[in-house]
Coordinates of C-alpha atoms and ligand atoms in Angstrom, one line a residue:
X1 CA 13.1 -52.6 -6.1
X2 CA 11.4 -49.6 -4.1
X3 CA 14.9 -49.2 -2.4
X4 CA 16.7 -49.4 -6.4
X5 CA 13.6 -46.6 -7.2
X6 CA 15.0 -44.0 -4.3
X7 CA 18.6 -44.3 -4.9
X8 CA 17.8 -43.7 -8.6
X9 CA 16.2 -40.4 -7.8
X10 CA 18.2 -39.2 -5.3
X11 CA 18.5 -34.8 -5.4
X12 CA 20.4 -32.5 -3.8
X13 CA 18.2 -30.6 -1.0
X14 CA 17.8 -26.9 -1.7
X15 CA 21.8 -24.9 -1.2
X16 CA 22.7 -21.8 -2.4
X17 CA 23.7 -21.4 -5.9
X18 CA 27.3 -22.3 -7.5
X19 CA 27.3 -18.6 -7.9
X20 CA 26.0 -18.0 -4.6
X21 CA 28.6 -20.4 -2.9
X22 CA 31.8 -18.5 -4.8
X23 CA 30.4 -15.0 -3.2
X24 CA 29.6 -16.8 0.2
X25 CA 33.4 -18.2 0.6
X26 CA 34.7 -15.5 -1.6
X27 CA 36.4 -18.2 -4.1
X28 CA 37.9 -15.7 -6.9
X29 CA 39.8 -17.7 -9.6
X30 CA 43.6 -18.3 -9.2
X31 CA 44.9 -17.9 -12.2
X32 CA 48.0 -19.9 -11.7
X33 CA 45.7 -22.8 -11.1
X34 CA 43.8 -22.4 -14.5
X35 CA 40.4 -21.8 -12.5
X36 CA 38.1 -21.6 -15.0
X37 CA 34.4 -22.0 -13.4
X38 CA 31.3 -23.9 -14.4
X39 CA 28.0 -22.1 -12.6
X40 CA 25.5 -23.5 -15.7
X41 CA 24.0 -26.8 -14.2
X42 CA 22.5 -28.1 -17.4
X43 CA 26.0 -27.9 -18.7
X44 CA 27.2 -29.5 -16.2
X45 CA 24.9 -32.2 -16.3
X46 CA 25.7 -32.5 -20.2
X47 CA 28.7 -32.9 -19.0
X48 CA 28.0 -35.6 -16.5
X49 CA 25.6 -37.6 -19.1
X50 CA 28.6 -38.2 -21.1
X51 CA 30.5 -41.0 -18.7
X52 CA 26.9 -43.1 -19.2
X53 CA 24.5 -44.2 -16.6
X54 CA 25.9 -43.5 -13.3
X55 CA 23.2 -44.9 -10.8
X56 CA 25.0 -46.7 -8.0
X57 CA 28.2 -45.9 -9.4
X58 CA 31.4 -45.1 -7.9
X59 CA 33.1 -41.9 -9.6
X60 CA 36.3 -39.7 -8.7
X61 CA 35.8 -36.1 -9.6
X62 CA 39.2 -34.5 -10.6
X63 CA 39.8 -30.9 -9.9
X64 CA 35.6 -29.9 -8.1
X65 CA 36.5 -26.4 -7.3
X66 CA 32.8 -25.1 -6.3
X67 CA 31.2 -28.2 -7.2
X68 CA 29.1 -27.4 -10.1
X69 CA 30.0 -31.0 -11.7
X70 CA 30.4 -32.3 -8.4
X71 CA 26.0 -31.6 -7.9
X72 CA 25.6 -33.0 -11.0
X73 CA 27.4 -36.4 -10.2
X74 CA 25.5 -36.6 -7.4
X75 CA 21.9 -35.8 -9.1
X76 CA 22.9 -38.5 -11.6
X77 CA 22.6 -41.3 -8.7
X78 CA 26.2 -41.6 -8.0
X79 CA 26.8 -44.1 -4.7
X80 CA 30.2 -42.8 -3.8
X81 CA 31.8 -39.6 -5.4
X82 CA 35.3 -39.1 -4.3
X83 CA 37.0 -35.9 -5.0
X84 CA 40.6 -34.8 -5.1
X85 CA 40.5 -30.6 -4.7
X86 CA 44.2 -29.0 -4.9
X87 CA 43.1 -25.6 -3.5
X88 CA 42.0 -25.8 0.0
X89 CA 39.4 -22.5 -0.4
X90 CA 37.0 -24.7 -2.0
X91 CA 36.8 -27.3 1.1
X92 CA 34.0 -25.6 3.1
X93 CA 32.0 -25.2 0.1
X94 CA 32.6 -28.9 -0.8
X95 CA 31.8 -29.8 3.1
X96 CA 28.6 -28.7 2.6
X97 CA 27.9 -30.4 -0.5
X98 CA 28.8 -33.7 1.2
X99 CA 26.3 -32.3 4.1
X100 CA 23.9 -31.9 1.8
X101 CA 24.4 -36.1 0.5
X102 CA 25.4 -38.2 3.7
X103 CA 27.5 -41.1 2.7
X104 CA 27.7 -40.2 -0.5
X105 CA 30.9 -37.4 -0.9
X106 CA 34.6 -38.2 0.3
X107 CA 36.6 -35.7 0.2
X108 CA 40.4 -35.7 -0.8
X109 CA 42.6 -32.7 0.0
X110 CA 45.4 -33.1 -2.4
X111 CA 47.2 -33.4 -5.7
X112 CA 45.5 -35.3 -8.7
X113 CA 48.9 -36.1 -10.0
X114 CA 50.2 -37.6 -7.3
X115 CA 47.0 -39.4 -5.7
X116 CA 46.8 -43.1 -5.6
X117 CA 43.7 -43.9 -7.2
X118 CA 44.2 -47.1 -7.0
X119 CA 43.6 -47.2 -3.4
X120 CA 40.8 -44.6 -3.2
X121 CA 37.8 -47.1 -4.0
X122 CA 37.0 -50.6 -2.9
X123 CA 39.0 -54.1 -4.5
X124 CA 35.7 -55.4 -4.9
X125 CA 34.4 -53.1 -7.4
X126 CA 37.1 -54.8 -9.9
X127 CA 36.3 -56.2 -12.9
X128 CA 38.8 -58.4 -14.9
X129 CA 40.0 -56.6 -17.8
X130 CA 38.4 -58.8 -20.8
X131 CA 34.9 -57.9 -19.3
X132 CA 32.9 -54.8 -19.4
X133 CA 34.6 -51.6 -17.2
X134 CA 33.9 -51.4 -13.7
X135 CA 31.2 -49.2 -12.2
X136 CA 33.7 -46.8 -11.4
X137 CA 34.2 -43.3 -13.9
X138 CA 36.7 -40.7 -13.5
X139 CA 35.1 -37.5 -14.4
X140 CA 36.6 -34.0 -14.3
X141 CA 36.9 -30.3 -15.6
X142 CA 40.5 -30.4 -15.3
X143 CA 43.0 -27.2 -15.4
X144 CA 44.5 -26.9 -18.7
X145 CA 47.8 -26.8 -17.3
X146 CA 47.6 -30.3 -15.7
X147 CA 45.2 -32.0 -18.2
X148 CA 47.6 -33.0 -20.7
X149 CA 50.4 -34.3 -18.3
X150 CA 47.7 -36.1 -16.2
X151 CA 46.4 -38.2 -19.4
X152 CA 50.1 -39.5 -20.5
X153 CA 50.3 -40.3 -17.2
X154 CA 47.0 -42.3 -17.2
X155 CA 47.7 -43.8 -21.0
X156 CA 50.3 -45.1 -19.4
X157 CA 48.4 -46.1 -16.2
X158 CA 45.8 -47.9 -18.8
X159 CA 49.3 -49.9 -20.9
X160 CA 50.3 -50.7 -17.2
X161 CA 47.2 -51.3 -15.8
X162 CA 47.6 -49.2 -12.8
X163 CA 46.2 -46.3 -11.4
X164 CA 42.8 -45.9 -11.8
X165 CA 42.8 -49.1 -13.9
X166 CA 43.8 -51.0 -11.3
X167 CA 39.7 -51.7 -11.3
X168 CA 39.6 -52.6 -14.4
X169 CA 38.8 -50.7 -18.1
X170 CA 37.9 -47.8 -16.0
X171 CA 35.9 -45.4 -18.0
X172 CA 37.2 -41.4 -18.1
X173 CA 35.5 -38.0 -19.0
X174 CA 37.5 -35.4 -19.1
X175 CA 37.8 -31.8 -20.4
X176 CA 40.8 -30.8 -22.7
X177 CA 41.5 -27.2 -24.2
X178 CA 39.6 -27.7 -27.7
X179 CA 42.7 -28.4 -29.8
X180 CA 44.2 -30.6 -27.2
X181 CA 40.4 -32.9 -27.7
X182 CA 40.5 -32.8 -31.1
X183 CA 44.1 -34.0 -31.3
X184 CA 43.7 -36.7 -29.5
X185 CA 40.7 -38.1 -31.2
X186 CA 42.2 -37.5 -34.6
X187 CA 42.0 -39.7 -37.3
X188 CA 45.0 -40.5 -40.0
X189 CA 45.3 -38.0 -42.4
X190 CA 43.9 -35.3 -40.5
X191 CA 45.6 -32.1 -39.7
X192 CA 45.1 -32.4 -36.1
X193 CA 46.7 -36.1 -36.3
X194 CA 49.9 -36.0 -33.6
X195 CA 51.7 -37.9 -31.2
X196 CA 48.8 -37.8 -28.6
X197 CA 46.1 -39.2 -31.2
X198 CA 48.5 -42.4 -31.6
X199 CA 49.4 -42.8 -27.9
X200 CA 45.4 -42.0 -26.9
X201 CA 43.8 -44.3 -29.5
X202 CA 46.4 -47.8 -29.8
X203 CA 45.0 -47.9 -26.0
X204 CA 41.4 -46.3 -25.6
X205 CA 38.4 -45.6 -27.8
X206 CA 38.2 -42.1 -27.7
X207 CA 35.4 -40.1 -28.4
X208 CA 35.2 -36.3 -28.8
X209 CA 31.7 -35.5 -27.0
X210 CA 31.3 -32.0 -27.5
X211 CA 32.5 -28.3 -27.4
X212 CA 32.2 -25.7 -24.4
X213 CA 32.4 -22.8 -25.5
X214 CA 35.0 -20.4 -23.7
X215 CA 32.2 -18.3 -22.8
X216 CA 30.2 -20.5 -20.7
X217 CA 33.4 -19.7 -18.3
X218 CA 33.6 -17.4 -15.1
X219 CA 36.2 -16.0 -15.8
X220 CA 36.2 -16.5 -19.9
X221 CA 39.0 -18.7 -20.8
X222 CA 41.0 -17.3 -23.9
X223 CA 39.8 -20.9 -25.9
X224 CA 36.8 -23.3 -25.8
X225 CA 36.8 -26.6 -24.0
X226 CA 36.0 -30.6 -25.7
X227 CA 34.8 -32.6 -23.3
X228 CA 36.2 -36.3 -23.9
X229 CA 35.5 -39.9 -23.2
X230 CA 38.2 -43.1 -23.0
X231 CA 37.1 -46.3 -22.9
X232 CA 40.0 -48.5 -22.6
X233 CA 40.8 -51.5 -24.9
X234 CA 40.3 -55.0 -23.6
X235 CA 43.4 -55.6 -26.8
X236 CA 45.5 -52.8 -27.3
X237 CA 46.4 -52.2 -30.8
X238 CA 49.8 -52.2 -29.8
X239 CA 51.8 -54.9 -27.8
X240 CA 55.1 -53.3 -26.7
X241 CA 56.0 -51.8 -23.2
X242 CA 54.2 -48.1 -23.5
X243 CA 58.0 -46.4 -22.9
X244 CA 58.9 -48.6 -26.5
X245 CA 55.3 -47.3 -28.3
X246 CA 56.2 -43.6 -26.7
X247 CA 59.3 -43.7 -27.9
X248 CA 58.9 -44.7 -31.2
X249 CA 55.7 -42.0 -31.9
X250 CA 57.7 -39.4 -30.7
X251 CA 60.6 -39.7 -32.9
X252 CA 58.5 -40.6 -36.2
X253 CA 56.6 -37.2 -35.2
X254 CA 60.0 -35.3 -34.9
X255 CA 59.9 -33.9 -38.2
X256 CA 55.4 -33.7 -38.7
X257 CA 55.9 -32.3 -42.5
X258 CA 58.3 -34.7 -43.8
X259 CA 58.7 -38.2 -44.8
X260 CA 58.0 -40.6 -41.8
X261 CA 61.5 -42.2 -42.3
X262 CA 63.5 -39.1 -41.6
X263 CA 61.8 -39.6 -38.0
X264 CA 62.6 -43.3 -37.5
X265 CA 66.2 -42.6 -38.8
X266 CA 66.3 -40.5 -35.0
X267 CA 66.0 -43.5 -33.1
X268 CA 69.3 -45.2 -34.7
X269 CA 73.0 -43.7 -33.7
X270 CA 74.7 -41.5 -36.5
X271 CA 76.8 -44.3 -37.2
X272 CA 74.1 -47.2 -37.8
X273 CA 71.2 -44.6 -39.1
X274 CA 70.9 -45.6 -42.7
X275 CA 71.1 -49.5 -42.3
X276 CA 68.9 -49.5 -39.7
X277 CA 66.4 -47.1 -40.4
X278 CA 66.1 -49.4 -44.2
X279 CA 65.8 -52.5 -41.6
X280 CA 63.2 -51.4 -39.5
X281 CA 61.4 -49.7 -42.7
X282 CA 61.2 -52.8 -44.5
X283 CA 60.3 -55.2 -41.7
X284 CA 57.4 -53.0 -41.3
X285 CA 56.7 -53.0 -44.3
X286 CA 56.0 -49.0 -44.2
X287 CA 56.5 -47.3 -47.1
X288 CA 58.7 -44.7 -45.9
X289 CA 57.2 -41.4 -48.1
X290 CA 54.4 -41.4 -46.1
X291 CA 54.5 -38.6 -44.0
X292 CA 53.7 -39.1 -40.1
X293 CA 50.0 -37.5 -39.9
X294 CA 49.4 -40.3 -42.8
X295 CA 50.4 -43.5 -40.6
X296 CA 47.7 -45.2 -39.7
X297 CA 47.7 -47.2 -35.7
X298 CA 48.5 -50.8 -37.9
X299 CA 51.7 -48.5 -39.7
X300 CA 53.3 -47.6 -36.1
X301 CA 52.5 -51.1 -34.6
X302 CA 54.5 -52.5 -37.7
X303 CA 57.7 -50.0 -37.2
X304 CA 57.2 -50.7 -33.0
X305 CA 57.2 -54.5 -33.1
X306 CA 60.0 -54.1 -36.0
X307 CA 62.3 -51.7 -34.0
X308 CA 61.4 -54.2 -30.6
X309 CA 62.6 -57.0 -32.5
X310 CA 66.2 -55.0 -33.6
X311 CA 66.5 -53.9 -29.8
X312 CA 66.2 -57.4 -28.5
X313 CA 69.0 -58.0 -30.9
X314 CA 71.0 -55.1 -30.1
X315 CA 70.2 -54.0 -26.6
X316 CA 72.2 -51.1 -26.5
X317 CA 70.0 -49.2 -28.8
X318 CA 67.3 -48.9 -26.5
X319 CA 68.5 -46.5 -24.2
X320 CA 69.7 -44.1 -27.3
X321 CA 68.3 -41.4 -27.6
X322 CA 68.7 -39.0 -30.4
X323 CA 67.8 -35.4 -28.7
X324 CA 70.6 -36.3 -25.9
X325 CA 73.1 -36.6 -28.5
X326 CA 72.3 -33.8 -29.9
X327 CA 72.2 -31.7 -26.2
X328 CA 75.4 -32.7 -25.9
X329 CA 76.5 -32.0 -29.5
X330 CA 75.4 -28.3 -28.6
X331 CA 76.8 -28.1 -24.9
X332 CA 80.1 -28.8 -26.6
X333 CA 80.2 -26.6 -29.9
X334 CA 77.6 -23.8 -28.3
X335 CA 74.8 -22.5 -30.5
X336 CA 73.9 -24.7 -33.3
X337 CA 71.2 -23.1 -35.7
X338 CA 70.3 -26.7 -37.3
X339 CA 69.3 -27.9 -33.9
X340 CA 67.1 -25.3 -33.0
X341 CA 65.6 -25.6 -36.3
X342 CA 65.0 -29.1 -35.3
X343 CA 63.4 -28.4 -31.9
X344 CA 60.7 -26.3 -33.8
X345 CA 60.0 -29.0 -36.3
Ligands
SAM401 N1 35.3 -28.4 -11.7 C1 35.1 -27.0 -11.4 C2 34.2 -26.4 -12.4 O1 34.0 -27.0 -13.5 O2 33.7 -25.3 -12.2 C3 36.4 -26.3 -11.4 C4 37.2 -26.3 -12.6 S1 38.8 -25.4 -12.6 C5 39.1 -25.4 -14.4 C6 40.0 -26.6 -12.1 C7 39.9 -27.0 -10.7 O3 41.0 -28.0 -10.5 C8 40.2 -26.0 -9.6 O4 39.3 -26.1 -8.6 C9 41.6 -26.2 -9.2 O5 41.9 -25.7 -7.9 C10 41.7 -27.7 -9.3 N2 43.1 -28.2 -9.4 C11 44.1 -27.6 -10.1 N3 45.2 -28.4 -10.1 C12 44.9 -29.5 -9.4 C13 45.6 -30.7 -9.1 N4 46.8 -30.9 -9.5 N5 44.9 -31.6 -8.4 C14 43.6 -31.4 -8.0 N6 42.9 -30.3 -8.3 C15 43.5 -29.4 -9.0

């Protein structure tokens, strides 16, 4: 109990400031690598206080830079922090963090997007899926220019199981450019409503926290920052292969202001397009005004089980794919102005 009591109220010793620590190894902010620096600990402990209680707790910080979050995570009674840093100039500074909390900081050298996660922490922290996550949190103020290619890759991670969810319904906080957050929490009907709020929420519950505003930055980002929390599903609300459920969102959000049919038509050849797209509608049952913002998760479930069931039929139309036609319409007859209308849709 008095050992539970210590660990619980572990603190950093006295270092010099997040401020100090950027002058000391002269850390200015790459631009390329959308450095955008947190030096307000209570924000960063906001922050932190968002992934839940995280005494004993494994945790993989994404993306530390000078370590603001990366105190925070510690103060909050973490066990074992693990963090992946891209740009070697913040190592020192992190080496003396993990100086500063023996046995408690691991330190990765490398690319988030390419680092197996599921190898970074113990098998034994797992949990089975259908139980409560794992004590293990992924937690990160992530660059702008990665954060949105780094959470497809872990929706599909959570569909797959893999990756960090490997352990289980592995719990994520993460930072998103404030349109990015607010897309993918939206709700049907919304403006904000996209492909990302579909592919985010059939698999996660997804909450938007709060908002950072661009100011609290050094240097100022140009927009403000939501800070956002998955929770994967122990059911997702969709059962088809993620690729199928990707597929399918993406081509009903083709055209965002017009009737949802006019985007499931895209995943049927010219040839087939009107007797399939009908097919597909009325198996769903989707009535095929609605426009895409107004589907709801059960609406795209209906038209992915619908067009899974036609594909199982008809293999071949799996691998079509509508925008590849159309490349290749416009490598062979040069510009086409419909088509570039299209892209911009
Ligand atoms: N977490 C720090 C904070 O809040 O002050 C730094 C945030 S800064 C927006 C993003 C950090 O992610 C930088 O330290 C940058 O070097 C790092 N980074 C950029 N791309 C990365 C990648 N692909 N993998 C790991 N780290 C990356």
């Amino acid at each position: 109990m008095a050992a539970t009591k210590k660990l619980a109220s572990f603190r950093l010793p006295p270092l010099p400031t997040v401020g100090e620590l950027i002058k000391l190894y002269n850390l200015r902010a790459e631009k390329q690598l959308s450095q955008n620096f947190l030096l307000d600990l209570r924000l960063t402990d906001k922050i932190v206080r968002q992934a839940g209680c995280l005494n004993n707790a494994h945790v993989c910080e994404v993306g530390p830079g000078p370590g603001g979050i990366t105190r925070s995570i510690l103060n909050a009674g973490a066990a074992d922090l693990l963090v992946v840093e891209k740009d070697s100039r913040f190592i020192p500074g992190l080496k003396l963090l993990s100086e500063a909390a023996p046995g408690k900081l691991r330190i990765v050298h490398g690319d988030i997007l390419t680092y197996r996660m599921d190898r970074g922490f113990p098998a034994n922290i797992s949990k089975p899926w259908d139980q409560d996550p794992p004590n293990l949190h992924v937690i990160g103020n992530l660059p702008f220019s990665v954060s949105t290619p780094l959470i497809i890759k872990w929706l599909e991670n959570v569909a797959n199981r893999t990756g960090p969810f490997a352990f289980g319904r592995t719990r994520l906080t993460l930072t998103f450019q404030k349109e990015v957050a607010e897309r993918l929490t939206a709700s049907t009907g919304s403006r904000q409503r996209s492909r990302l709020s579909i592919m985010a929420q059939y698999l996660c519950t997804v909450h938007n926290c709060f908002t950072i505003p661009g100011r609290a930055f050094v240097p100022k980002p140009e927009v403000d920052v939501g800070v956002v929390h998955f929770t994967p599903l122990v059911q997702p609300q969709i059962q088809q292969p993620f690729k199928l459920v990707e597929k399918v969102v993406r081509n009903v959000f083709q055209f965002r202001r017009k009737h949802c049919h006019k985007g499931v038509e895209k995943l049927f050849p010219e040839a087939r397009r009107a007797e399939l797209t009908q097919e597909v509608m009325q198996q769903a049952d989707v009535d095929p005004i609605l426009r895409p913002t107004e589907l709801t998760i059960p609406h795209i479930r209906a038209l992915a089980d619908a067009y899974a069931s036609l594909c199982r039929r008809e293999p071949g139309l799996l691998s079509y794919e509508f925008r590849e036609e159309l490349r290749l319409k416009r490598l062979g007859a040069g510009y086409s102005p419909a088509a570039d209308a299209l892209e911009d849709a």
